Amino acid sequence: MGRPAFLRFLTGRRDTARGAAQPGVHWGRDFATWDDLLARGRGRAESVCPRRTYAVDPGAGPEALASLFAVATVPGTALLWADPGALGVDHRELAPALYEVMSGGPALSPEDQRPVGGVCTSGSSGRPKVALGHADEWELIALHCEAAMYQDALPGGPPEALATCLPLGFSAAFFMSVLPALFFRRDLLVYAPQDWGPLHELARRRRVVALGVPALAAAACLAEDAATDMGSVALLLGGGHLSAPRVALIRERFTGVAVSNLYGTAETGAIALDHDPGHNRHVGRPVPGKSVWIADADESGTGVLAVAGPGCGHHLWRPGSDPVATSAGYVTGTDYARFDADGNLCLEGRVDGGEKLSGVLVYPREIERHVLALDGVSDVRVTVERAASGLEFLAARVIGDVDENTVREHCASLPERHRPSRITCDSERQAASAYSSHGKL
């Protein structure tokens, strides 16, 4: 097999104007050009062998990208974009951020000579879950992001830089920030969730597509003493519905920003975009170039979300188990969904979202949607909890400008078993510590 296509593509592009600064990765105080990272990767490739599995720790700064190049330089390898310690696999360190998986990795068919890439799903907790795809499709994913989502995101043409405050182990950050920046030789900015100053500085000089989640964007807005001009930024926020209070806050503090709700999963890649969010009715139209349909729909048109196209994984793997192949040619998502009359995608709860409450199946996502319809609510998480006595009950953590009594009254219209017994309300300013690094409540 020859050199992977994405390396030919990268080394063949020279879009930087003569005399201009070389594009690269700004990661905290560190900076490295793409050419430098590629050279470092080639030097490390001597210790990488075909038909073996390697893990690259995405939290290791620019060194992670150099080690990505090291593995991608060698045909027929499997690259897990994840901390091997978190995966629980036996490994040995070969270079900064680069580990050979000695045992416990995904056992794929030896007949499949295509390179493999794997990224942890963003919602993984406890036992990790990894979506596996073919790494020789990474160029296609980058091209799809450019043509379908970034080309018209900003006035004046495609973005000149990409940015994210998400950990790069987050699948969307890898597919939608790292890969397009790499293939199109653009600056990539990785900034801390609590400090959006670097993004503001970059936005003064460049047109930027920035990827984040609603909670982190809201926290950044509240940290601003005054409104900041973000007219050269397209802000794509993933993680489900983007509530009206948060849209209003973002547009008030980040003036001129183009804000969109992004929906997708690690298994499927980006699925839908809503460029006018805040209504909580749908997550937008399917991204052009992605085939999206409803499998096994009932009489109301609701069924399992099914997706085919760039970014879809071909296996799902949990360490300690064999990889499970997706359906032939497409992936079934983690949500039930339907299309409205205008072709927008409406989510109707998670396929695996049911939980037992005193022996009765309830769906917390349905309760969350009901609470989100209440004026002033920015976010909500409903869970089944167990008291010290052993009695199970529903608990709701609500973020926004509401109080417990208002939420309780709003939930009175729900069936009794769907009404949260314990309700905790926090304002946006009080909520920062309630979220994970992925922006999940």
Coordinates of C-alpha atoms in Angstrom, one line a residue:
M1 CA 0.0 0.0 0.0
G2 CA 1.2 3.5 -0.7
R3 CA 1.4 6.5 1.5
P4 CA -2.0 7.4 3.0
A5 CA -4.0 9.9 0.8
F6 CA -4.3 12.5 3.5
L7 CA -0.5 12.9 3.8
R8 CA -0.2 13.4 0.0
F9 CA -2.9 16.0 0.2
L10 CA -1.4 17.8 3.2
T11 CA 2.1 17.9 1.8
G12 CA 0.9 19.0 -1.6
R13 CA -1.0 22.1 -0.4
R14 CA 0.7 25.4 0.0
D15 CA -2.1 27.9 0.5
T16 CA -0.2 30.3 2.7
A17 CA 0.8 33.5 0.9
R18 CA 4.5 34.2 0.5
G19 CA 5.9 35.9 3.5
A20 CA 2.8 35.0 5.7
A21 CA 3.1 33.1 8.9
Q22 CA 3.0 29.4 8.5
P23 CA -0.3 27.9 9.7
G24 CA -0.3 25.6 12.6
V25 CA -1.8 24.7 16.0
H26 CA -2.1 27.2 18.9
W27 CA -2.6 25.1 22.0
G28 CA -2.5 27.2 25.2
R29 CA 0.9 28.8 25.0
D30 CA 2.3 26.2 22.7
F31 CA 2.5 26.7 18.9
A32 CA 3.7 24.4 16.2
T33 CA 3.3 24.6 12.4
W34 CA 1.7 21.8 10.5
D35 CA 5.0 21.2 8.7
D36 CA 6.8 20.9 12.0
L37 CA 4.3 18.4 13.3
L38 CA 4.4 16.4 10.1
A39 CA 8.3 16.3 10.4
R40 CA 8.1 15.1 14.0
G41 CA 5.6 12.5 13.0
R42 CA 7.8 11.1 10.3
G43 CA 10.6 10.8 12.7
R44 CA 8.4 8.7 15.1
A45 CA 7.1 6.5 12.3
E46 CA 10.2 4.3 12.4
S47 CA 8.8 2.7 15.6
V48 CA 5.3 2.1 14.1
C49 CA 4.5 -1.2 12.3
P50 CA 1.7 -2.2 9.9
R51 CA -1.1 -4.4 11.2
R52 CA -0.7 -3.2 14.8
T53 CA -2.9 -1.0 17.0
Y54 CA -1.7 2.3 18.5
A55 CA -3.3 4.8 20.8
V56 CA -2.7 8.6 20.7
D57 CA -3.5 10.6 23.7
P58 CA -5.5 13.6 22.4
G59 CA -4.9 15.6 25.7
A60 CA -1.1 15.8 25.1
G61 CA -1.0 19.1 23.3
P62 CA 0.6 19.4 19.8
E63 CA 2.6 16.3 20.5
A64 CA -0.7 14.4 20.0
L65 CA -0.9 15.6 16.4
A66 CA 2.7 14.7 15.7
S67 CA 2.0 11.2 16.9
L68 CA -1.2 11.0 14.8
F69 CA 1.0 11.7 11.8
A70 CA 3.4 9.0 12.9
V71 CA 0.7 6.3 12.8
A72 CA -0.9 7.7 9.7
T73 CA 2.4 7.5 7.8
V74 CA 2.4 3.7 8.1
P75 CA -0.2 1.9 6.0
G76 CA -2.6 -0.7 7.5
T77 CA -2.4 0.6 11.1
A78 CA -5.3 1.1 13.6
L79 CA -5.2 4.4 15.5
L80 CA -7.3 4.9 18.6
W81 CA -7.6 8.6 19.3
A82 CA -7.9 8.2 23.1
D83 CA -5.9 7.9 26.3
P84 CA -4.9 4.2 26.5
G85 CA -5.2 4.4 30.3
A86 CA -8.8 5.4 30.1
L87 CA -9.5 2.6 27.6
G88 CA -8.0 0.1 30.0
V89 CA -5.8 -1.6 27.4
D90 CA -2.3 -2.9 27.9
H91 CA 0.1 -0.5 26.3
R92 CA 3.7 0.7 26.1
E93 CA 4.9 4.3 25.4
L94 CA 6.9 4.8 22.2
A95 CA 7.0 8.5 22.0
P96 CA 5.2 11.6 23.5
A97 CA 1.5 10.9 23.3
L98 CA 2.1 7.7 21.3
Y99 CA 1.4 4.2 22.7
E100 CA 1.4 0.7 21.2
V101 CA -1.5 -1.3 22.3
M102 CA -0.1 -4.7 23.4
S103 CA -3.4 -6.4 24.2
G104 CA -7.0 -5.6 24.7
G105 CA -7.4 -3.6 21.5
P106 CA -10.2 -4.1 18.9
A107 CA -9.7 -7.4 17.0
L108 CA -10.6 -6.5 13.4
S109 CA -10.6 -8.8 10.4
P110 CA -7.0 -9.5 9.1
E111 CA -8.5 -9.4 5.6
D112 CA -9.3 -5.7 6.0
Q113 CA -6.1 -3.9 4.9
R114 CA -7.6 -0.4 5.2
P115 CA -6.3 1.8 8.0
V116 CA -8.7 2.1 11.0
G117 CA -9.4 5.1 13.2
G118 CA -11.4 5.1 16.5
V119 CA -12.7 7.9 18.6
C120 CA -14.5 7.7 22.0
T121 CA -18.2 8.7 22.0
S122 CA -18.7 12.0 23.8
G123 CA -21.1 10.5 26.3
S124 CA -18.9 7.7 27.4
S125 CA -19.0 7.2 31.2
G126 CA -17.8 4.2 33.1
R127 CA -16.9 1.7 30.5
P128 CA -15.6 3.5 27.3
K129 CA -17.3 3.1 24.0
V130 CA -15.3 3.7 20.7
A131 CA -16.7 4.3 17.2
L132 CA -14.4 2.8 14.6
G133 CA -14.2 4.0 11.0
H134 CA -11.7 3.8 8.1
A135 CA -9.0 6.4 8.5
D136 CA -8.5 6.7 4.8
E137 CA -11.9 8.5 4.8
W138 CA -10.7 11.3 7.0
E139 CA -9.9 13.4 4.0
L140 CA -13.5 12.9 2.8
I141 CA -14.8 14.0 6.2
A142 CA -12.8 17.2 6.1
L143 CA -14.0 17.9 2.6
H144 CA -17.6 17.3 3.6
C145 CA -17.3 19.7 6.6
E146 CA -15.9 22.3 4.2
A147 CA -18.4 22.0 1.5
A148 CA -21.6 21.3 3.5
M149 CA -21.1 23.3 6.7
Y150 CA -18.2 25.8 6.5
Q151 CA -18.2 27.2 3.0
D152 CA -21.2 29.5 3.6
A153 CA -20.9 29.8 7.4
L154 CA -19.4 33.4 7.3
P155 CA -19.7 36.4 5.0
G156 CA -16.7 36.7 2.7
G157 CA -16.0 33.0 2.1
P158 CA -14.9 30.0 4.1
P159 CA -13.2 30.3 7.5
E160 CA -9.5 31.2 7.7
A161 CA -9.1 29.4 11.0
L162 CA -10.9 26.8 13.1
A163 CA -11.2 26.8 16.9
T164 CA -12.6 24.7 19.8
C165 CA -12.7 24.8 23.6
L166 CA -13.6 21.1 23.7
P167 CA -11.2 18.4 24.6
L168 CA -9.8 17.0 21.4
G169 CA -10.8 13.6 22.5
F170 CA -14.4 14.8 21.9
S171 CA -15.3 13.2 18.6
A172 CA -16.8 16.4 17.1
A173 CA -13.7 18.4 18.0
F174 CA -11.5 15.8 16.1
F175 CA -13.7 15.4 13.0
M176 CA -14.9 19.0 12.7
S177 CA -11.9 21.0 14.0
V178 CA -8.7 19.0 13.7
L179 CA -9.3 17.3 10.4
P180 CA -10.5 20.3 8.4
A181 CA -7.6 22.4 9.8
L182 CA -5.1 19.7 9.0
F183 CA -6.3 19.1 5.4
F184 CA -6.8 22.7 4.5
R185 CA -3.7 23.9 6.3
R186 CA -5.5 26.4 8.5
D187 CA -4.7 27.6 11.9
L188 CA -6.3 25.5 14.7
L189 CA -6.9 27.2 18.0
V190 CA -7.5 25.0 21.1
Y191 CA -8.4 27.2 24.0
A192 CA -9.5 26.7 27.6
P193 CA -13.2 26.6 28.3
Q194 CA -12.8 29.2 31.0
D195 CA -10.8 31.6 28.8
W196 CA -12.2 32.7 25.5
G197 CA -9.7 35.5 25.2
P198 CA -7.6 33.7 22.5
L199 CA -10.7 33.3 20.4
H200 CA -11.6 37.0 20.7
E201 CA -8.0 37.8 19.7
L202 CA -8.1 35.4 16.7
A203 CA -11.5 36.8 15.6
R204 CA -10.0 40.3 15.2
R205 CA -7.8 39.0 12.4
R206 CA -9.5 36.0 10.9
R207 CA -12.9 34.5 10.0
V208 CA -13.3 31.6 12.4
V209 CA -15.6 28.6 12.8
A210 CA -15.6 27.8 16.5
L211 CA -17.0 24.6 18.0
G212 CA -18.3 24.3 21.5
V213 CA -21.3 23.3 23.6
P214 CA -24.1 25.6 25.0
A215 CA -23.0 25.5 28.7
L216 CA -19.5 26.5 28.0
A217 CA -20.6 29.3 25.7
A218 CA -23.0 30.6 28.3
A219 CA -20.3 30.5 31.0
A220 CA -18.0 32.4 28.7
C221 CA -20.6 35.1 28.1
L222 CA -21.2 35.6 31.8
A223 CA -17.5 36.0 32.3
E224 CA -17.5 39.0 29.9
D225 CA -17.6 42.5 31.5
A226 CA -19.0 44.0 28.3
A227 CA -20.2 42.9 24.9
T228 CA -17.5 41.6 22.6
D229 CA -17.6 41.9 18.8
M230 CA -17.7 38.4 17.3
G231 CA -19.0 39.3 13.8
S232 CA -16.2 37.2 12.2
V233 CA -17.1 34.0 14.2
A234 CA -19.5 31.2 13.4
L235 CA -20.2 29.4 16.6
L236 CA -21.5 25.8 16.3
L237 CA -22.8 24.4 19.5
G238 CA -23.5 20.7 19.9
G239 CA -25.1 18.6 22.6
G240 CA -28.8 18.5 21.8
H241 CA -31.3 21.5 21.9
L242 CA -30.0 25.0 22.3
S243 CA -32.5 26.9 24.5
A244 CA -33.9 30.4 23.9
P245 CA -32.3 31.9 27.0
R246 CA -28.8 30.8 26.0
V247 CA -29.3 31.9 22.4
A248 CA -30.3 35.4 23.7
L249 CA -27.4 35.5 26.1
I250 CA -24.8 34.5 23.5
R251 CA -26.1 37.0 21.0
E252 CA -26.2 39.8 23.6
R253 CA -22.6 39.3 24.8
F254 CA -21.0 38.1 21.5
T255 CA -22.4 40.7 19.2
G256 CA -22.7 39.8 15.5
V257 CA -21.9 36.1 16.1
A258 CA -23.5 33.5 13.8
V259 CA -24.8 30.9 16.3
S260 CA -26.0 27.5 15.2
N261 CA -27.2 24.3 16.9
L262 CA -25.3 21.2 15.8
Y263 CA -26.6 17.7 16.2
G264 CA -24.6 14.5 15.7
T265 CA -22.9 11.5 17.5
A266 CA -19.5 9.9 17.3
E267 CA -21.1 6.9 15.6
T268 CA -22.7 9.0 12.8
G269 CA -20.7 12.3 12.7
A270 CA -22.6 15.5 12.1
I271 CA -26.2 14.9 11.2
A272 CA -28.2 18.2 11.3
L273 CA -27.7 22.0 11.7
D274 CA -30.1 24.6 12.8
H275 CA -29.0 28.2 12.0
D276 CA -31.9 29.8 13.9
P277 CA -32.0 27.9 17.2
G278 CA -33.8 28.6 20.5
H279 CA -37.2 27.2 19.8
N280 CA -36.7 23.6 21.1
R281 CA -38.9 22.1 18.4
H282 CA -36.2 20.5 16.2
V283 CA -32.4 20.3 15.6
G284 CA -32.5 21.5 12.0
R285 CA -32.3 20.0 8.6
P286 CA -29.9 17.2 7.7
V287 CA -26.5 18.3 6.7
P288 CA -26.2 18.2 2.8
G289 CA -24.3 15.2 1.6
K290 CA -25.6 13.1 4.5
S291 CA -28.4 10.5 4.0
V292 CA -30.7 10.6 7.0
W293 CA -33.9 8.6 7.3
I294 CA -36.2 7.0 9.9
A295 CA -36.0 3.2 10.3
D296 CA -39.0 1.2 11.5
A297 CA -41.3 4.2 11.7
D298 CA -44.6 3.9 13.5
E299 CA -47.9 5.6 12.2
S300 CA -46.7 9.0 13.6
G301 CA -43.5 8.7 11.6
T302 CA -41.3 8.2 14.7
G303 CA -38.6 5.5 14.6
V304 CA -34.9 4.9 15.0
L305 CA -32.6 7.5 13.3
A306 CA -30.5 6.0 10.5
V307 CA -27.6 7.7 8.8
A308 CA -25.2 7.0 6.0
G309 CA -22.4 9.2 4.6
P310 CA -19.1 10.8 5.6
G311 CA -18.1 10.3 9.3
C312 CA -20.2 7.2 9.9
G313 CA -18.4 4.4 11.9
H314 CA -18.4 0.8 10.7
H315 CA -17.9 -0.8 14.1
L316 CA -18.7 0.1 17.7
W317 CA -16.2 -1.3 20.3
R318 CA -16.2 -1.5 24.1
P319 CA -12.8 -2.6 25.5
G320 CA -13.1 -6.2 26.6
S321 CA -15.5 -7.1 23.9
D322 CA -15.3 -7.7 20.2
P323 CA -16.2 -4.8 17.8
V324 CA -19.8 -4.9 16.7
A325 CA -20.4 -4.1 13.0
T326 CA -23.0 -1.5 12.1
S327 CA -25.8 -2.3 9.7
A328 CA -24.7 -2.8 6.1
G329 CA -23.8 0.6 4.7
Y330 CA -25.4 2.7 7.4
V331 CA -25.5 3.5 11.1
T332 CA -28.5 3.5 13.4
G333 CA -28.2 6.4 15.8
T334 CA -28.9 6.6 19.6
D335 CA -32.2 8.6 19.2
Y336 CA -35.7 8.1 18.2
A337 CA -36.7 10.8 15.7
R338 CA -39.2 12.0 13.1
F339 CA -39.3 14.7 10.4
D340 CA -41.7 17.6 10.6
A341 CA -43.6 19.0 7.6
D342 CA -40.7 21.3 6.7
G343 CA -38.1 18.5 6.7
N344 CA -36.6 19.4 10.1
L345 CA -35.3 16.6 12.3
C346 CA -37.2 16.3 15.6
L347 CA -35.7 14.2 18.4
E348 CA -38.1 12.0 20.4
G349 CA -35.9 10.5 23.0
R350 CA -32.9 8.1 23.2
V351 CA -33.2 4.5 22.1
D352 CA -31.4 3.5 25.3
G353 CA -33.0 6.3 27.3
G354 CA -35.5 4.2 29.3
E355 CA -34.9 3.7 33.0
K356 CA -36.8 1.7 35.6
L357 CA -38.4 3.6 38.4
S358 CA -39.9 1.2 41.0
G359 CA -40.2 -1.4 38.3
V360 CA -42.0 1.0 35.8
L361 CA -40.2 2.2 32.7
V362 CA -39.8 6.0 32.4
Y363 CA -38.0 8.1 29.8
P364 CA -36.1 11.0 31.4
R365 CA -35.5 12.6 28.0
E366 CA -39.2 13.1 27.6
I367 CA -39.4 14.8 31.0
E368 CA -36.4 17.0 30.1
R369 CA -38.1 18.2 26.9
H370 CA -41.2 19.1 28.9
V371 CA -39.2 21.2 31.4
L372 CA -37.2 22.9 28.6
A373 CA -40.5 24.3 27.3
L374 CA -40.8 26.4 30.5
D375 CA -39.8 30.0 30.1
G376 CA -36.5 30.8 31.7
V377 CA -35.1 27.2 31.6
S378 CA -31.7 27.0 29.9
D379 CA -30.9 23.3 30.6
V380 CA -32.1 20.3 32.6
R381 CA -31.0 16.8 33.5
V382 CA -33.5 14.3 34.9
T383 CA -32.2 11.1 36.6
V384 CA -33.5 8.2 38.6
E385 CA -32.0 8.4 42.1
R386 CA -32.1 6.1 45.1
A387 CA -32.6 7.3 48.7
A388 CA -30.8 5.9 51.7
S389 CA -34.0 4.0 52.5
G390 CA -33.8 2.3 49.1
L391 CA -36.8 4.1 47.7
E392 CA -36.3 5.3 44.1
F393 CA -37.4 8.7 42.9
L394 CA -36.9 11.2 40.0
A395 CA -34.5 14.1 40.4
A396 CA -34.3 17.2 38.2
R397 CA -31.3 19.5 38.0
V398 CA -32.6 22.7 36.3
I399 CA -30.4 25.6 35.1
G400 CA -32.0 29.0 34.4
D401 CA -34.1 31.8 35.8
V402 CA -36.7 29.7 37.5
D403 CA -37.4 28.3 41.0
E404 CA -38.4 24.9 42.3
N405 CA -42.1 25.8 42.8
T406 CA -42.4 27.0 39.2
V407 CA -40.9 23.8 37.8
R408 CA -43.0 21.7 40.0
E409 CA -46.2 23.4 38.9
H410 CA -45.1 23.1 35.3
C411 CA -44.6 19.3 35.8
A412 CA -48.1 18.9 37.3
S413 CA -49.4 18.2 33.9
L414 CA -47.2 15.1 33.5
P415 CA -48.4 11.7 34.6
E416 CA -47.6 11.3 38.3
R417 CA -44.8 8.8 37.8
H418 CA -43.1 11.3 35.5
R419 CA -43.1 14.2 38.0
P420 CA -39.6 14.8 39.6
S421 CA -39.7 14.5 43.4
R422 CA -36.5 16.4 44.0
I423 CA -35.9 19.6 42.0
T424 CA -32.7 21.7 42.2
C425 CA -32.5 25.0 40.5
D426 CA -29.4 27.0 39.8
S427 CA -28.9 30.2 37.8
E428 CA -26.4 30.3 34.9
R429 CA -23.9 32.0 37.1
Q430 CA -24.2 29.2 39.7
A431 CA -24.0 26.4 37.2
A432 CA -20.4 26.3 36.1
S433 CA -19.3 23.5 38.4
A434 CA -22.3 21.4 37.4
Y435 CA -20.9 20.6 34.0
S436 CA -18.3 18.1 32.8
S437 CA -15.4 19.1 30.5
H438 CA -17.7 18.0 27.6
G439 CA -20.3 20.5 28.7
K440 CA -22.8 17.8 30.0
L441 CA -25.0 18.5 33.0

